[in-house]
Each structure stands twice: as structure tokens, then as C-alpha cells.
Short mmCIF file of N, CA and C in Angstrom, two decimals:
data_model
loop_
_atom_site.label_atom_id
_atom_site.label_comp_id
_atom_site.label_asym_id
_atom_site.label_seq_id
_atom_site.Cartn_x
_atom_site.Cartn_y
_atom_site.Cartn_z
N LYS A 11 -53.59 80.79 46.07
CA LYS A 11 -52.19 80.46 46.22
C LYS A 11 -51.86 80.31 47.70
N GLY A 12 -51.27 79.18 48.07
CA GLY A 12 -50.89 78.95 49.46
C GLY A 12 -52.04 78.49 50.34
N PHE A 13 -53.20 78.21 49.78
CA PHE A 13 -54.37 77.75 50.52
C PHE A 13 -54.47 76.25 50.30
N VAL A 14 -54.04 75.45 51.28
CA VAL A 14 -54.00 74.00 51.14
C VAL A 14 -54.70 73.36 52.33
N SER A 15 -55.60 72.43 52.05
CA SER A 15 -56.29 71.67 53.09
C SER A 15 -56.06 70.19 52.83
N ILE A 16 -55.46 69.51 53.82
CA ILE A 16 -55.09 68.11 53.68
C ILE A 16 -55.86 67.30 54.73
N ASP A 17 -56.63 66.33 54.26
CA ASP A 17 -57.33 65.41 55.17
C ASP A 17 -56.47 64.16 55.27
N CYS A 18 -55.87 63.95 56.40
CA CYS A 18 -54.94 62.84 56.60
C CYS A 18 -55.70 61.54 56.81
N GLY A 19 -55.31 60.54 56.05
CA GLY A 19 -55.90 59.22 56.18
C GLY A 19 -56.98 58.90 55.17
N VAL A 20 -57.34 59.83 54.29
CA VAL A 20 -58.33 59.51 53.25
C VAL A 20 -57.60 59.05 51.99
N GLU A 21 -58.31 58.32 51.16
CA GLU A 21 -57.72 57.78 49.94
C GLU A 21 -57.80 58.76 48.77
N ASP A 22 -58.86 59.58 48.72
CA ASP A 22 -59.09 60.44 47.56
C ASP A 22 -59.40 61.87 47.98
N ASP A 23 -59.08 62.82 47.10
CA ASP A 23 -59.46 64.22 47.31
C ASP A 23 -60.98 64.32 47.30
N TYR A 24 -61.52 65.34 47.99
CA TYR A 24 -62.97 65.51 48.00
C TYR A 24 -63.33 66.96 48.32
N PHE A 25 -64.53 67.34 47.93
CA PHE A 25 -65.10 68.64 48.31
C PHE A 25 -66.02 68.41 49.48
N ASP A 26 -65.78 69.10 50.58
CA ASP A 26 -66.61 68.96 51.77
C ASP A 26 -67.74 69.98 51.70
N ASN A 27 -68.94 69.51 51.46
CA ASN A 27 -70.10 70.39 51.31
C ASN A 27 -70.40 71.20 52.57
N SER A 28 -70.17 70.62 53.74
CA SER A 28 -70.52 71.33 54.97
C SER A 28 -69.58 72.51 55.25
N THR A 29 -68.32 72.42 54.83
CA THR A 29 -67.38 73.51 55.08
C THR A 29 -67.11 74.35 53.84
N GLY A 30 -67.42 73.80 52.66
CA GLY A 30 -67.14 74.51 51.41
C GLY A 30 -65.66 74.50 51.07
N ILE A 31 -64.92 73.52 51.59
CA ILE A 31 -63.46 73.44 51.39
C ILE A 31 -63.12 72.19 50.60
N TRP A 32 -62.18 72.33 49.65
CA TRP A 32 -61.65 71.21 48.89
C TRP A 32 -60.49 70.61 49.69
N PHE A 33 -60.61 69.34 50.06
CA PHE A 33 -59.56 68.65 50.82
C PHE A 33 -58.80 67.71 49.91
N LYS A 34 -57.48 67.72 50.06
CA LYS A 34 -56.62 66.81 49.32
C LYS A 34 -56.30 65.62 50.22
N ALA A 35 -56.17 64.44 49.61
CA ALA A 35 -55.65 63.29 50.33
C ALA A 35 -54.18 63.57 50.63
N ASP A 36 -53.65 62.97 51.68
CA ASP A 36 -52.27 63.30 52.08
C ASP A 36 -51.20 62.50 51.37
N THR A 37 -51.57 61.62 50.44
CA THR A 37 -50.59 60.74 49.80
C THR A 37 -49.51 61.47 49.00
N GLU A 38 -49.78 62.67 48.50
CA GLU A 38 -48.73 63.40 47.76
C GLU A 38 -47.80 64.18 48.70
N PHE A 39 -48.11 64.19 49.99
CA PHE A 39 -47.31 64.95 50.95
C PHE A 39 -46.46 64.08 51.86
N ILE A 40 -46.77 62.77 51.92
CA ILE A 40 -46.03 61.86 52.80
C ILE A 40 -46.14 60.44 52.24
N SER A 41 -45.09 59.65 52.45
CA SER A 41 -45.10 58.27 51.92
C SER A 41 -45.10 57.22 53.02
N SER A 42 -45.09 57.63 54.27
CA SER A 42 -45.09 56.67 55.37
C SER A 42 -46.42 56.74 56.12
N GLY A 43 -46.62 55.79 57.03
CA GLY A 43 -47.82 55.80 57.86
C GLY A 43 -48.91 54.89 57.35
N GLU A 44 -49.97 54.81 58.16
CA GLU A 44 -51.11 53.95 57.88
C GLU A 44 -52.39 54.74 58.03
N ASN A 45 -53.37 54.48 57.16
CA ASN A 45 -54.68 55.13 57.24
C ASN A 45 -55.61 54.34 58.15
N HIS A 46 -56.39 55.09 58.95
CA HIS A 46 -57.37 54.47 59.86
C HIS A 46 -58.63 55.33 59.93
N ASP A 47 -59.75 54.67 60.20
CA ASP A 47 -61.00 55.38 60.50
C ASP A 47 -61.13 55.52 62.01
N THR A 48 -61.69 56.65 62.45
CA THR A 48 -62.02 56.80 63.86
C THR A 48 -63.40 56.21 64.09
N PHE A 49 -63.75 55.95 65.34
CA PHE A 49 -65.05 55.39 65.67
C PHE A 49 -66.13 56.46 65.53
N PRO A 50 -67.26 56.15 64.89
CA PRO A 50 -68.32 57.14 64.68
C PRO A 50 -68.82 57.81 65.95
N GLU A 51 -68.81 57.13 67.08
CA GLU A 51 -69.30 57.76 68.31
C GLU A 51 -68.41 58.93 68.78
N TYR A 52 -67.21 59.06 68.19
CA TYR A 52 -66.33 60.16 68.54
C TYR A 52 -66.28 61.26 67.48
N PHE A 53 -67.05 61.10 66.39
CA PHE A 53 -67.08 62.14 65.37
C PHE A 53 -67.57 63.44 65.99
N LEU A 54 -66.98 64.53 65.56
CA LEU A 54 -67.45 65.85 65.99
C LEU A 54 -68.59 66.24 65.05
N ASN A 55 -69.80 66.01 65.48
CA ASN A 55 -70.97 66.25 64.63
C ASN A 55 -71.31 67.73 64.59
N ASN A 56 -70.43 68.48 64.02
CA ASN A 56 -70.60 69.91 63.88
C ASN A 56 -70.17 70.25 62.46
N GLU A 57 -71.04 70.89 61.71
CA GLU A 57 -70.76 71.15 60.29
C GLU A 57 -69.47 71.92 60.05
N GLN A 58 -69.04 72.75 61.01
CA GLN A 58 -67.82 73.52 60.80
C GLN A 58 -66.58 72.64 60.73
N PHE A 59 -66.64 71.43 61.28
CA PHE A 59 -65.49 70.53 61.24
C PHE A 59 -65.50 69.63 60.01
N GLY A 60 -66.66 69.47 59.39
CA GLY A 60 -66.75 68.62 58.21
C GLY A 60 -66.33 67.19 58.53
N LYS A 61 -65.64 66.54 57.57
CA LYS A 61 -65.26 65.13 57.71
C LYS A 61 -63.82 64.94 58.17
N ARG A 62 -63.09 66.02 58.40
CA ARG A 62 -61.65 65.90 58.64
C ARG A 62 -61.25 65.08 59.87
N TYR A 63 -62.17 64.90 60.83
CA TYR A 63 -61.83 64.13 62.03
C TYR A 63 -62.31 62.68 61.95
N GLU A 64 -62.76 62.24 60.79
CA GLU A 64 -63.26 60.87 60.65
C GLU A 64 -62.18 59.87 60.29
N THR A 65 -61.00 60.36 59.90
CA THR A 65 -59.87 59.49 59.57
C THR A 65 -58.60 60.07 60.18
N VAL A 66 -57.60 59.22 60.31
CA VAL A 66 -56.27 59.64 60.75
C VAL A 66 -55.23 58.90 59.94
N ARG A 67 -54.03 59.45 59.93
CA ARG A 67 -52.86 58.71 59.47
C ARG A 67 -52.00 58.54 60.71
N SER A 68 -51.63 57.30 61.00
CA SER A 68 -50.79 57.02 62.16
C SER A 68 -49.40 56.59 61.69
N PHE A 69 -48.43 56.70 62.59
CA PHE A 69 -47.04 56.43 62.24
C PHE A 69 -46.39 55.48 63.25
N PRO A 70 -46.72 54.18 63.14
CA PRO A 70 -46.17 53.20 64.09
C PRO A 70 -44.69 52.92 63.87
N ASN A 71 -44.14 53.30 62.71
CA ASN A 71 -42.73 53.03 62.39
C ASN A 71 -41.95 54.33 62.28
N GLY A 72 -40.72 54.29 62.75
CA GLY A 72 -39.83 55.45 62.64
C GLY A 72 -40.00 56.40 63.81
N MET A 73 -38.93 57.11 64.10
CA MET A 73 -38.95 58.08 65.20
C MET A 73 -39.56 59.41 64.78
N LYS A 74 -39.43 59.76 63.49
CA LYS A 74 -39.95 61.04 62.99
C LYS A 74 -40.47 60.82 61.58
N ASN A 75 -41.71 61.24 61.35
CA ASN A 75 -42.35 61.16 60.04
C ASN A 75 -42.79 62.55 59.64
N CYS A 76 -42.45 62.96 58.42
CA CYS A 76 -42.64 64.36 58.01
C CYS A 76 -43.50 64.51 56.77
N TYR A 77 -44.42 65.48 56.84
CA TYR A 77 -45.18 65.92 55.67
C TYR A 77 -44.35 66.97 54.95
N THR A 78 -44.26 66.87 53.63
CA THR A 78 -43.54 67.83 52.81
C THR A 78 -44.54 68.81 52.22
N LEU A 79 -44.43 70.07 52.60
CA LEU A 79 -45.32 71.12 52.11
C LEU A 79 -44.58 71.97 51.10
N LYS A 80 -44.94 71.84 49.82
CA LYS A 80 -44.32 72.63 48.76
C LYS A 80 -45.33 73.67 48.29
N LEU A 81 -44.98 74.94 48.45
CA LEU A 81 -45.86 76.03 48.04
C LEU A 81 -45.12 76.95 47.09
N GLU A 82 -45.81 77.40 46.06
CA GLU A 82 -45.20 78.35 45.12
C GLU A 82 -44.97 79.69 45.80
N GLN A 83 -43.81 80.26 45.57
CA GLN A 83 -43.45 81.58 46.07
C GLN A 83 -43.68 81.72 47.58
N ALA A 84 -43.33 80.67 48.32
CA ALA A 84 -43.51 80.68 49.78
C ALA A 84 -42.34 81.30 50.52
N THR A 85 -41.15 81.30 49.92
CA THR A 85 -39.95 81.80 50.59
C THR A 85 -40.17 83.21 51.15
N ASN A 86 -39.88 83.34 52.44
CA ASN A 86 -39.99 84.60 53.19
C ASN A 86 -41.42 85.12 53.33
N ASN A 87 -42.40 84.28 53.04
CA ASN A 87 -43.80 84.65 53.25
C ASN A 87 -44.35 83.87 54.43
N SER A 88 -45.32 84.45 55.11
CA SER A 88 -45.86 83.82 56.30
C SER A 88 -47.16 83.08 55.99
N PHE A 89 -47.34 81.99 56.72
CA PHE A 89 -48.51 81.14 56.57
C PHE A 89 -48.98 80.70 57.94
N ARG A 90 -50.29 80.55 58.08
CA ARG A 90 -50.85 79.95 59.29
C ARG A 90 -50.98 78.46 59.02
N ILE A 91 -50.40 77.66 59.87
CA ILE A 91 -50.45 76.21 59.75
C ILE A 91 -51.26 75.67 60.91
N ARG A 92 -52.28 74.89 60.58
CA ARG A 92 -53.11 74.26 61.61
C ARG A 92 -52.98 72.75 61.47
N ALA A 93 -52.55 72.10 62.54
CA ALA A 93 -52.48 70.65 62.60
C ALA A 93 -53.59 70.17 63.52
N SER A 94 -54.48 69.31 63.01
CA SER A 94 -55.64 68.84 63.77
C SER A 94 -55.50 67.37 64.15
N PHE A 95 -56.01 67.06 65.33
CA PHE A 95 -55.88 65.71 65.88
C PHE A 95 -57.18 65.29 66.54
N ALA A 96 -57.69 64.12 66.19
CA ALA A 96 -58.84 63.53 66.87
C ALA A 96 -58.57 62.03 66.98
N TYR A 97 -58.25 61.57 68.17
CA TYR A 97 -57.87 60.17 68.38
C TYR A 97 -59.01 59.22 68.01
N GLY A 98 -60.20 59.46 68.50
CA GLY A 98 -61.36 58.65 68.12
C GLY A 98 -61.17 57.16 68.28
N ASN A 99 -60.23 56.74 69.14
CA ASN A 99 -59.94 55.34 69.40
C ASN A 99 -59.69 54.54 68.11
N TYR A 100 -59.02 55.18 67.15
CA TYR A 100 -58.78 54.56 65.84
C TYR A 100 -58.04 53.23 65.95
N ASP A 101 -57.18 53.07 66.98
CA ASP A 101 -56.37 51.85 67.13
C ASP A 101 -56.98 50.83 68.09
N ARG A 102 -58.16 51.14 68.59
CA ARG A 102 -58.92 50.27 69.51
C ARG A 102 -58.16 49.95 70.79
N LYS A 103 -57.25 50.83 71.21
CA LYS A 103 -56.48 50.62 72.44
C LYS A 103 -57.02 51.42 73.62
N ASN A 104 -57.91 52.37 73.36
CA ASN A 104 -58.47 53.23 74.40
C ASN A 104 -57.38 53.94 75.21
N LYS A 105 -56.29 54.28 74.54
CA LYS A 105 -55.19 54.97 75.21
C LYS A 105 -54.66 56.05 74.28
N ILE A 106 -54.88 57.31 74.66
CA ILE A 106 -54.49 58.43 73.82
C ILE A 106 -52.97 58.62 73.88
N PRO A 107 -52.30 58.62 72.72
CA PRO A 107 -50.85 58.80 72.72
C PRO A 107 -50.44 60.26 72.94
N LYS A 108 -49.19 60.43 73.30
CA LYS A 108 -48.58 61.76 73.46
C LYS A 108 -47.32 61.77 72.59
N PHE A 109 -47.14 62.84 71.80
CA PHE A 109 -46.00 62.90 70.88
C PHE A 109 -45.69 64.36 70.56
N ASP A 110 -44.56 64.59 69.90
CA ASP A 110 -44.13 65.96 69.60
C ASP A 110 -44.39 66.31 68.14
N LEU A 111 -44.56 67.60 67.92
CA LEU A 111 -44.78 68.15 66.59
C LEU A 111 -43.63 69.11 66.30
N TYR A 112 -43.08 69.03 65.08
CA TYR A 112 -41.96 69.87 64.67
C TYR A 112 -42.29 70.59 63.38
N LEU A 113 -41.71 71.76 63.20
CA LEU A 113 -41.69 72.46 61.91
C LEU A 113 -40.25 72.36 61.44
N GLY A 114 -40.02 71.53 60.44
CA GLY A 114 -38.65 71.26 60.03
C GLY A 114 -37.91 70.62 61.20
N VAL A 115 -36.77 71.19 61.58
CA VAL A 115 -36.00 70.66 62.71
C VAL A 115 -36.36 71.35 64.02
N ASN A 116 -37.24 72.32 63.98
CA ASN A 116 -37.59 73.10 65.17
C ASN A 116 -38.82 72.55 65.89
N TYR A 117 -38.67 72.34 67.20
CA TYR A 117 -39.78 71.88 68.04
C TYR A 117 -40.91 72.89 67.97
N TRP A 118 -42.15 72.40 67.77
CA TRP A 118 -43.32 73.26 67.75
C TRP A 118 -44.10 73.11 69.05
N THR A 119 -44.57 71.88 69.35
CA THR A 119 -45.38 71.66 70.54
C THR A 119 -45.48 70.17 70.82
N THR A 120 -46.00 69.84 71.98
CA THR A 120 -46.31 68.46 72.33
C THR A 120 -47.81 68.26 72.18
N VAL A 121 -48.20 67.24 71.45
CA VAL A 121 -49.61 66.90 71.28
C VAL A 121 -49.98 65.97 72.43
N ASN A 122 -50.86 66.45 73.30
CA ASN A 122 -51.25 65.71 74.50
C ASN A 122 -52.76 65.91 74.68
N LEU A 123 -53.56 65.14 73.95
CA LEU A 123 -55.01 65.28 73.98
C LEU A 123 -55.57 64.82 75.32
N LYS A 124 -56.66 65.43 75.70
CA LYS A 124 -57.30 65.10 76.98
C LYS A 124 -58.48 64.15 76.80
N ASN A 125 -58.99 64.01 75.56
CA ASN A 125 -60.10 63.09 75.31
C ASN A 125 -59.99 62.53 73.90
N PHE A 126 -60.94 61.70 73.51
CA PHE A 126 -60.90 61.01 72.22
C PHE A 126 -61.30 61.92 71.07
N GLU A 127 -61.84 63.10 71.37
CA GLU A 127 -62.34 63.99 70.34
C GLU A 127 -61.23 64.88 69.79
N GLY A 128 -61.57 65.97 69.11
CA GLY A 128 -60.60 66.74 68.36
C GLY A 128 -59.97 67.93 69.06
N PHE A 129 -58.78 68.27 68.60
CA PHE A 129 -58.05 69.43 69.07
C PHE A 129 -57.10 69.83 67.95
N PHE A 130 -56.69 71.10 67.93
CA PHE A 130 -55.73 71.51 66.92
C PHE A 130 -54.70 72.46 67.52
N HIS A 131 -53.55 72.51 66.85
CA HIS A 131 -52.48 73.45 67.19
C HIS A 131 -52.27 74.31 65.96
N GLU A 132 -52.08 75.61 66.17
CA GLU A 132 -51.84 76.54 65.07
C GLU A 132 -50.56 77.32 65.32
N ILE A 133 -49.93 77.69 64.22
CA ILE A 133 -48.73 78.52 64.31
C ILE A 133 -48.68 79.41 63.07
N ILE A 134 -48.20 80.63 63.23
CA ILE A 134 -47.90 81.50 62.11
C ILE A 134 -46.41 81.32 61.85
N HIS A 135 -46.06 80.98 60.62
CA HIS A 135 -44.68 80.61 60.33
C HIS A 135 -44.22 81.25 59.02
N VAL A 136 -43.03 81.80 59.04
CA VAL A 136 -42.41 82.34 57.83
C VAL A 136 -41.61 81.21 57.18
N PHE A 137 -41.97 80.84 55.96
CA PHE A 137 -41.28 79.76 55.26
C PHE A 137 -39.89 80.24 54.84
N PRO A 138 -38.82 79.54 55.23
CA PRO A 138 -37.48 79.93 54.82
C PRO A 138 -37.19 79.56 53.36
N ALA A 139 -38.02 78.68 52.81
CA ALA A 139 -37.89 78.25 51.40
C ALA A 139 -39.28 77.90 50.91
N ASP A 140 -39.39 77.48 49.66
CA ASP A 140 -40.70 77.10 49.12
C ASP A 140 -41.18 75.76 49.66
N THR A 141 -40.31 75.05 50.35
CA THR A 141 -40.65 73.76 50.94
C THR A 141 -40.42 73.83 52.44
N GLU A 142 -41.39 73.31 53.20
CA GLU A 142 -41.27 73.22 54.66
C GLU A 142 -41.80 71.85 55.07
N TYR A 143 -41.46 71.43 56.26
CA TYR A 143 -41.84 70.10 56.74
C TYR A 143 -42.57 70.21 58.06
N VAL A 144 -43.68 69.47 58.18
CA VAL A 144 -44.37 69.31 59.46
C VAL A 144 -44.14 67.87 59.86
N CYS A 145 -43.50 67.68 61.02
CA CYS A 145 -43.08 66.35 61.43
C CYS A 145 -43.72 65.92 62.75
N LEU A 146 -44.04 64.64 62.84
CA LEU A 146 -44.56 64.05 64.07
C LEU A 146 -43.46 63.15 64.62
N ALA A 147 -43.10 63.35 65.88
CA ALA A 147 -41.99 62.62 66.47
C ALA A 147 -42.49 61.71 67.60
N ASN A 148 -42.10 60.46 67.52
CA ASN A 148 -42.46 59.48 68.54
C ASN A 148 -41.59 59.72 69.77
N THR A 149 -42.23 59.94 70.92
CA THR A 149 -41.50 60.20 72.16
C THR A 149 -41.54 58.99 73.09
N GLY A 150 -42.04 57.84 72.59
CA GLY A 150 -42.10 56.64 73.39
C GLY A 150 -43.37 56.54 74.23
N THR A 151 -44.32 57.44 74.00
CA THR A 151 -45.56 57.45 74.77
C THR A 151 -46.78 57.28 73.87
N GLY A 152 -46.65 56.42 72.88
CA GLY A 152 -47.77 56.13 71.98
C GLY A 152 -47.46 56.49 70.55
N THR A 153 -48.22 55.91 69.63
CA THR A 153 -48.03 56.11 68.20
C THR A 153 -48.56 57.46 67.75
N PRO A 154 -47.71 58.31 67.14
CA PRO A 154 -48.18 59.60 66.63
C PRO A 154 -49.23 59.41 65.53
N PHE A 155 -50.16 60.35 65.43
CA PHE A 155 -51.19 60.34 64.40
C PHE A 155 -51.60 61.78 64.10
N ILE A 156 -52.28 61.99 62.98
CA ILE A 156 -52.77 63.32 62.62
C ILE A 156 -54.06 63.17 61.82
N SER A 157 -54.97 64.11 61.99
CA SER A 157 -56.25 64.10 61.28
C SER A 157 -56.25 65.02 60.07
N ALA A 158 -55.67 66.22 60.20
CA ALA A 158 -55.69 67.17 59.09
C ALA A 158 -54.56 68.18 59.23
N LEU A 159 -54.13 68.72 58.09
CA LEU A 159 -53.17 69.82 58.03
C LEU A 159 -53.77 70.89 57.12
N GLU A 160 -53.79 72.13 57.59
CA GLU A 160 -54.33 73.22 56.78
C GLU A 160 -53.34 74.37 56.76
N ILE A 161 -53.11 74.90 55.58
CA ILE A 161 -52.15 75.99 55.39
C ILE A 161 -52.89 77.16 54.75
N ARG A 162 -52.74 78.34 55.35
CA ARG A 162 -53.39 79.55 54.85
C ARG A 162 -52.38 80.69 54.80
N PRO A 163 -52.41 81.51 53.75
CA PRO A 163 -51.53 82.68 53.71
C PRO A 163 -51.83 83.60 54.90
N SER A 164 -50.81 84.29 55.37
CA SER A 164 -50.96 85.18 56.51
C SER A 164 -50.14 86.44 56.27
N ASN A 165 -50.44 87.47 57.02
CA ASN A 165 -49.68 88.71 56.95
C ASN A 165 -48.87 88.83 58.24
N ILE A 166 -47.61 88.43 58.21
CA ILE A 166 -46.79 88.39 59.42
C ILE A 166 -46.64 89.76 60.06
N SER A 167 -46.75 90.83 59.28
CA SER A 167 -46.59 92.15 59.87
C SER A 167 -47.64 92.40 60.95
N THR A 168 -48.75 91.70 60.87
CA THR A 168 -49.78 91.82 61.90
C THR A 168 -49.34 91.17 63.20
N TYR A 169 -48.48 90.13 63.09
CA TYR A 169 -48.16 89.31 64.24
C TYR A 169 -46.77 89.49 64.82
N GLY A 170 -45.86 90.12 64.12
CA GLY A 170 -44.54 90.23 64.70
C GLY A 170 -43.46 90.55 63.70
N ASN A 171 -42.25 90.09 64.00
CA ASN A 171 -41.07 90.51 63.27
C ASN A 171 -40.52 89.48 62.29
N GLY A 172 -41.30 88.52 61.90
CA GLY A 172 -40.82 87.55 60.92
C GLY A 172 -40.43 86.23 61.50
N SER A 173 -40.60 86.02 62.80
CA SER A 173 -40.32 84.72 63.39
C SER A 173 -41.64 83.98 63.59
N SER A 174 -41.55 82.67 63.83
CA SER A 174 -42.76 81.89 64.03
C SER A 174 -43.43 82.27 65.34
N LEU A 175 -44.74 82.19 65.34
CA LEU A 175 -45.52 82.56 66.51
C LEU A 175 -46.63 81.55 66.68
N GLU A 176 -46.65 80.87 67.84
CA GLU A 176 -47.71 79.90 68.09
C GLU A 176 -48.96 80.61 68.53
N LEU A 177 -50.08 80.18 67.98
CA LEU A 177 -51.37 80.72 68.38
C LEU A 177 -51.93 79.81 69.46
N ILE A 178 -52.40 80.39 70.52
CA ILE A 178 -52.90 79.61 71.64
C ILE A 178 -54.41 79.50 71.54
N ASN A 179 -54.92 78.27 71.70
CA ASN A 179 -56.36 78.06 71.67
C ASN A 179 -56.94 78.50 73.02
N ILE A 180 -57.91 79.40 72.99
CA ILE A 180 -58.54 79.84 74.22
C ILE A 180 -60.04 79.63 74.11
N GLY A 181 -60.69 79.50 75.25
CA GLY A 181 -62.14 79.32 75.26
C GLY A 181 -62.84 80.66 75.30
N LEU A 182 -64.06 80.68 74.81
CA LEU A 182 -64.90 81.86 74.92
C LEU A 182 -65.93 81.58 76.00
N TYR A 183 -66.11 82.52 76.89
CA TYR A 183 -67.02 82.32 78.00
C TYR A 183 -68.12 83.36 77.98
N ASP A 184 -69.31 82.94 78.38
CA ASP A 184 -70.46 83.83 78.46
C ASP A 184 -70.29 84.70 79.70
N LEU A 185 -70.16 86.01 79.48
CA LEU A 185 -69.94 86.94 80.59
C LEU A 185 -71.18 87.78 80.92
N THR A 186 -72.25 87.63 80.12
CA THR A 186 -73.39 88.51 80.32
C THR A 186 -74.72 87.78 80.40
N PHE A 187 -74.74 86.53 80.78
CA PHE A 187 -75.98 85.78 80.80
C PHE A 187 -76.73 85.99 82.11
N TYR A 188 -77.98 86.35 81.98
CA TYR A 188 -78.87 86.48 83.12
C TYR A 188 -80.16 85.73 82.78
N PRO A 189 -80.86 85.19 83.77
CA PRO A 189 -82.12 84.48 83.49
C PRO A 189 -83.05 85.35 82.63
N GLY A 190 -83.61 84.74 81.59
CA GLY A 190 -84.52 85.44 80.71
C GLY A 190 -83.84 86.26 79.63
N GLN A 191 -82.52 86.23 79.60
CA GLN A 191 -81.76 87.01 78.60
C GLN A 191 -80.97 86.04 77.73
N SER A 192 -80.76 86.41 76.48
CA SER A 192 -79.97 85.55 75.57
C SER A 192 -78.50 85.59 76.00
N PRO A 193 -77.83 84.42 75.88
CA PRO A 193 -76.39 84.40 76.20
C PRO A 193 -75.60 85.31 75.27
N GLY A 194 -74.58 85.90 75.78
CA GLY A 194 -73.68 86.74 74.98
C GLY A 194 -72.25 86.33 75.24
N VAL A 195 -71.39 86.61 74.31
CA VAL A 195 -69.98 86.29 74.47
C VAL A 195 -69.17 87.53 74.20
N ARG A 196 -68.21 87.81 75.07
CA ARG A 196 -67.31 88.94 74.87
C ARG A 196 -65.90 88.45 74.74
#
């Protein structure tokens, strides 16, 4: 319950053998936009990512395009929402767009990728109703697009007082590597 994985830009639902996750096509969550394939040379060839970065849905029309997320018994419950983006030169323009991401009417973040490969934004969010919206807003700096949306149940008591909380992506660095020794991460 509340575990939803959406691969944006695919035509049909599928089971991803490399991740063990069932992905739904995004057509039941949004009626606008266009499907595109990314270029194979930009695929993230790592089994943990599966196929989710091989397609995108782009939104060349409209200022704001929203995915409708309907979950049973979601009201006042918290969920982790991950929005994934991999430009992959899908539009053959070699120019990465910049655009805003919203949860309903509330600003979430600005999507500003540094390369053609993948990145994601995550947030822990308490649903005010059984339906919530993830929206991509055109800021005049390129066509918004999205690769995947994933929703997972969460325990907000671990993270705070019931308000949304953005999770920041941080890198892991090897702090204990010496010649002749295996790398370690702390």
C-alpha cells in the first residue's frame, strides 16, 4: 500500500528484473506531455537504476503540468517522493533545461542538472488528502521533463513534526584508503 513506481515516458507497465520493481507507465497519472527515448550513450549502466532513465516525458506545452497521485488512506500519512531526471539529450538540442518542481501549489525545488546523466530529488511529505500533485513548471529556461516518480510509505515521526522535509543528496567519500588496503566508506 502506497508503494508506487512510475516510469515516465514508457508505453506499458513492466517488471524490471535488475531492480526487482514493478514500474507503471505514467499514462494513468497525467494526460499531457510527450514520450521520448534518451540516447543510449547516456544510459546509466548500473543495475540499481534499471531502465527508468531510458525514457522521459517532456512538457513543451503549458506553464505547469501535474502528475496526479491517488493513494488509498494517504490523508495525514507521510510518504517519500523521489522525482528522477536524466536528460540524455532526448530532444537532440544538447542543452539541459532548468525548471521548477512543485508539490501541489507549494514550491519544492529547481531542477538544474549539471550533465546529461541522471539525478533525483527526494522529499518526505505528509499528504493532506488521498490525492496529491507533483508538478513541473516551465520557467522559460527549457522544456521540463521527468524520467521517473517513486512513492514509498514513510514514518514522519522519524523526520519531524508533520511538515514536508526535503532530503538532500550527498556524496560518500572514501576516508580510510591507503595503498595496499581496500577502500572504505564512512
